[in-house]
XYZ file of N, CA and C in Angstrom:
288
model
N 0.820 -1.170 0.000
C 0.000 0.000 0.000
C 0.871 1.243 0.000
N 0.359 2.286 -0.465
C 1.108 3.589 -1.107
C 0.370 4.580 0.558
N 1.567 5.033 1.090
C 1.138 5.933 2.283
C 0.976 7.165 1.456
N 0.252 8.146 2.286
C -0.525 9.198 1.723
C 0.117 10.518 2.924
N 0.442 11.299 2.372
C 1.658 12.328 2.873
C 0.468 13.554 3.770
N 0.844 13.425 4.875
C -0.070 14.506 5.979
C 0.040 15.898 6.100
N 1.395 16.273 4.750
C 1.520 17.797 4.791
C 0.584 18.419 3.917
N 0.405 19.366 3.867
C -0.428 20.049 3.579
C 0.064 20.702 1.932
N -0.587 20.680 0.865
C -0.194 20.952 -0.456
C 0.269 22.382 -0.373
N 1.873 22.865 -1.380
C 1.672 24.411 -1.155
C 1.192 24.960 -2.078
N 0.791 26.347 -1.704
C -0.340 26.805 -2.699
C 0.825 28.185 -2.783
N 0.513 28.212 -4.248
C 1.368 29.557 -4.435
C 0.962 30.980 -4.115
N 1.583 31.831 -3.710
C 0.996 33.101 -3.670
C 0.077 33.833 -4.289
N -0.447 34.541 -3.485
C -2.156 35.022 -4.243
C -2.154 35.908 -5.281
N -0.999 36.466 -5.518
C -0.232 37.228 -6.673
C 0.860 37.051 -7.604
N 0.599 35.484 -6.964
C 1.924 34.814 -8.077
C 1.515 35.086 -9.580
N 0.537 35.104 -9.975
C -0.139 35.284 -11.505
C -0.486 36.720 -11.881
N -0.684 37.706 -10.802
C -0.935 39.050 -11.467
C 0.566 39.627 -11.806
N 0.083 40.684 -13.179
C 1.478 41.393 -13.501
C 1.798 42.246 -12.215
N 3.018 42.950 -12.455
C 3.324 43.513 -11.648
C 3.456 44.789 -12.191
N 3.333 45.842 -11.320
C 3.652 47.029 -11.564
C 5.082 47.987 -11.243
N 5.701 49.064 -11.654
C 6.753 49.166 -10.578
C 6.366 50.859 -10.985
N 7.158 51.280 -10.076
C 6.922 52.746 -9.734
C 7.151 53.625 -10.836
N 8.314 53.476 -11.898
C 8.563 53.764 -13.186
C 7.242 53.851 -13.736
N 6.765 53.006 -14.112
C 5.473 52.595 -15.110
C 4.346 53.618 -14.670
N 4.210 53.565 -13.198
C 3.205 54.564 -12.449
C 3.515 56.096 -13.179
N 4.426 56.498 -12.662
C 5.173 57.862 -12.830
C 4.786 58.213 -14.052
N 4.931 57.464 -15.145
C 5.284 57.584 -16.255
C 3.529 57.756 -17.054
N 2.628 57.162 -16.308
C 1.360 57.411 -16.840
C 0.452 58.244 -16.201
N 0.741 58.622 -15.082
C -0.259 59.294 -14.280
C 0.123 60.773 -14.996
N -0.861 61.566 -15.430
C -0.852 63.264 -15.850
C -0.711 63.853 -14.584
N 0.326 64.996 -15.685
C 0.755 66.112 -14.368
C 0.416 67.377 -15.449
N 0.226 68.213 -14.429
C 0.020 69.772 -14.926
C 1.665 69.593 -15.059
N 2.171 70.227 -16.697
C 3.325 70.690 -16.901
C 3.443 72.321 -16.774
N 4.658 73.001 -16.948
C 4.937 74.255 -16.719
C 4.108 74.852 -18.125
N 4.019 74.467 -19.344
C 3.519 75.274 -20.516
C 2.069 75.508 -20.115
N 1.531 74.393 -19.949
C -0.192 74.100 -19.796
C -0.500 74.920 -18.498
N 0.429 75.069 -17.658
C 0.197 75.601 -16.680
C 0.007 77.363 -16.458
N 0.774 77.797 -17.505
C 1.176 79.287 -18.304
C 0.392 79.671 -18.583
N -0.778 78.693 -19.562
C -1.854 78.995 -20.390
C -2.913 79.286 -19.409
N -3.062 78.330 -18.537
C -4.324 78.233 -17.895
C -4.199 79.260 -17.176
N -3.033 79.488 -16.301
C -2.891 81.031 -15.061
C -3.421 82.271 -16.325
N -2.825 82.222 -17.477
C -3.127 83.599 -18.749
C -4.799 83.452 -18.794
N -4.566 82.502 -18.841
C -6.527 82.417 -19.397
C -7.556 82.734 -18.383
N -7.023 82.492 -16.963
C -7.982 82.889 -16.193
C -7.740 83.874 -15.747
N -6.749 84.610 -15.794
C -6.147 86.127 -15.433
C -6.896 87.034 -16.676
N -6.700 87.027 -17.904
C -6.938 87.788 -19.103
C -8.331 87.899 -19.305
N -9.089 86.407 -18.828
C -10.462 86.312 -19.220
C -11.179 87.477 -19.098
N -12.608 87.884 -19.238
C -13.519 89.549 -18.472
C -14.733 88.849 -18.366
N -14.991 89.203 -17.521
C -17.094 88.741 -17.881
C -18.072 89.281 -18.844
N -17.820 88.423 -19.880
C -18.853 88.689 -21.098
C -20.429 88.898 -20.053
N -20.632 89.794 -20.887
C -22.174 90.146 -20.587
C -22.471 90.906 -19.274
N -21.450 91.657 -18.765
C -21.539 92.620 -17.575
C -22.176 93.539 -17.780
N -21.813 94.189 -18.753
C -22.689 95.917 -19.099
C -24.105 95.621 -19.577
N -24.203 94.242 -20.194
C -25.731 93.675 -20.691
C -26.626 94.082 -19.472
N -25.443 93.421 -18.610
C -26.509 93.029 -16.973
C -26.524 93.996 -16.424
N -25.886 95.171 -16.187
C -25.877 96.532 -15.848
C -26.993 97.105 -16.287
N -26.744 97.357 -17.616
C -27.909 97.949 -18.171
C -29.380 97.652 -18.087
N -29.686 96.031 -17.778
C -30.825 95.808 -17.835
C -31.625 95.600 -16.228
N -30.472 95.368 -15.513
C -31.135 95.423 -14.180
C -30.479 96.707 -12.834
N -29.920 96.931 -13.484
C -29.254 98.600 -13.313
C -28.302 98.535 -11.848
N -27.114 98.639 -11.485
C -25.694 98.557 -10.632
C -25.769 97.858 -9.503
N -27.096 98.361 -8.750
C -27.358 97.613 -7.474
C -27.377 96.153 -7.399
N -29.070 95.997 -8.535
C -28.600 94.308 -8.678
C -27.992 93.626 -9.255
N -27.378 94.448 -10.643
C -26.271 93.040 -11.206
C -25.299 93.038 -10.266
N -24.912 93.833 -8.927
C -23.496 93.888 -8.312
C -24.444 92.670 -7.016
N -25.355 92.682 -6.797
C -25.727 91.534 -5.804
C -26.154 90.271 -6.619
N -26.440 90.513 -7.819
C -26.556 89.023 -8.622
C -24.871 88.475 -9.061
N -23.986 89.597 -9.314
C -22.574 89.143 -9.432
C -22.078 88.547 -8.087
N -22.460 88.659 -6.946
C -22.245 88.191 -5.694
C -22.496 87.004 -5.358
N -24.221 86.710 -5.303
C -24.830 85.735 -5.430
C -24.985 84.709 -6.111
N -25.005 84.957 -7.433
C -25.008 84.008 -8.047
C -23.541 82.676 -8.159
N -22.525 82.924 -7.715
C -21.460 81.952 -7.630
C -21.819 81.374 -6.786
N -22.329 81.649 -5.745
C -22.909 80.516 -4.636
C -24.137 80.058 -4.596
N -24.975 80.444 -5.787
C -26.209 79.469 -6.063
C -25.305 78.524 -6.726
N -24.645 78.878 -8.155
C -23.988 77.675 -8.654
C -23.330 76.793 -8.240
N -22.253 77.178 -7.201
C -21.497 76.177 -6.463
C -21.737 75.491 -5.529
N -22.761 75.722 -4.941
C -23.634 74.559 -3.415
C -23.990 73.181 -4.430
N -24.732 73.737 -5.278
C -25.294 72.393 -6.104
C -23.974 71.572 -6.399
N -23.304 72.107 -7.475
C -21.979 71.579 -8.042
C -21.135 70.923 -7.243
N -21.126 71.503 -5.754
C -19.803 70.979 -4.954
C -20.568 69.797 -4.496
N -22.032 69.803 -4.429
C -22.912 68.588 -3.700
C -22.611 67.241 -5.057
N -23.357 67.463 -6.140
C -22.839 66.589 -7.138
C -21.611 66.155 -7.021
N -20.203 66.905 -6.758
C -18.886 66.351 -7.016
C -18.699 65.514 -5.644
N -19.377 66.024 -4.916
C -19.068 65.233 -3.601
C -19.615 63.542 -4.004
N -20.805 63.623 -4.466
C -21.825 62.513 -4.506
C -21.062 61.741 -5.494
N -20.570 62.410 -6.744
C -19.811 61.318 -7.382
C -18.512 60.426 -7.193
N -17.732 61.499 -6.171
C -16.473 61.051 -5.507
C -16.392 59.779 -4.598
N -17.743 59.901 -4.012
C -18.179 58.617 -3.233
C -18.614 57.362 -4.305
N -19.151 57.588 -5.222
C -19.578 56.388 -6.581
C -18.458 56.193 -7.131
N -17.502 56.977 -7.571
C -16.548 56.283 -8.053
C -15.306 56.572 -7.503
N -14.596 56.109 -6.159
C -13.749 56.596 -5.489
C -12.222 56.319 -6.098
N -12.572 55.860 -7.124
C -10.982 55.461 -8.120
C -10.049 56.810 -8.709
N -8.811 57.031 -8.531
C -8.358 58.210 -9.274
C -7.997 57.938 -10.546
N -8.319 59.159 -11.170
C -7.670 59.092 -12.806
C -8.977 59.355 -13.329
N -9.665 59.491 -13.181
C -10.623 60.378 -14.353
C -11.044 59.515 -15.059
C-alpha cells in the first residue's frame, strides 16, 4: 500500500499570476500639470472679463447686477460641490 503524505499541499501566492507594476510605469502614466499648460491656464484665467456685464448693468441697473454678481457663484457652487461630492463617493478610483 502507497502511504498518503499529511503535509499540507503548497499553494502559491495570491499574486503569483498578477502582472506587476513598478513605480517607473506609475510615474510615467499618471498626468501632471506641466509648466507650458500651466502658463496657459494662469493667462486664461487672469486675461479672461465677464462677457455680458454691461448687458446686466444695463438691464437690471448697478445695485442688482453687483448683488446678482455676488450671489449668483454661490447658487452655482452649493449644487456643483454637492454633485462632485456625490460622485467622488460612486466612483472613489483616481484618474478620471
Amino acid at each position: 500500500m502507497a502511504t498518503q503524505s499529511t503535509a499540507p499541499p503548497e499553494d502559491p501566492p495570491p499574486t503569483a499570476g498578477l502582472p506587476t507594476t513598478t513605480t517607473a510605469s506609475t510615474a510615467k502614466s499618471a498626468n501632471k500639470l506641466t509648466l507650458i499648460p500651466l502658463i496657459f491656464l494662469i493667462y486664461f484665467e487672469v486675461a479672461g472679463r465677464p462677457f455680458g456685464e454691461e448687458p446686466a448693468v444695463q438691464a437690471a441697473g448697478p445695485l442688482f447686477a453687483i448683488l446678482g454678481f455676488l450671489i449668483f457663484p454661490f447658487i452655482w457652487s452649493v449644487p456643483e460641490a454637492l454633485i462632485t461630492a456625490e460622485l467622488s463617493t460612486a466612483f472613489p478610483g483616481n484618474g478620471g
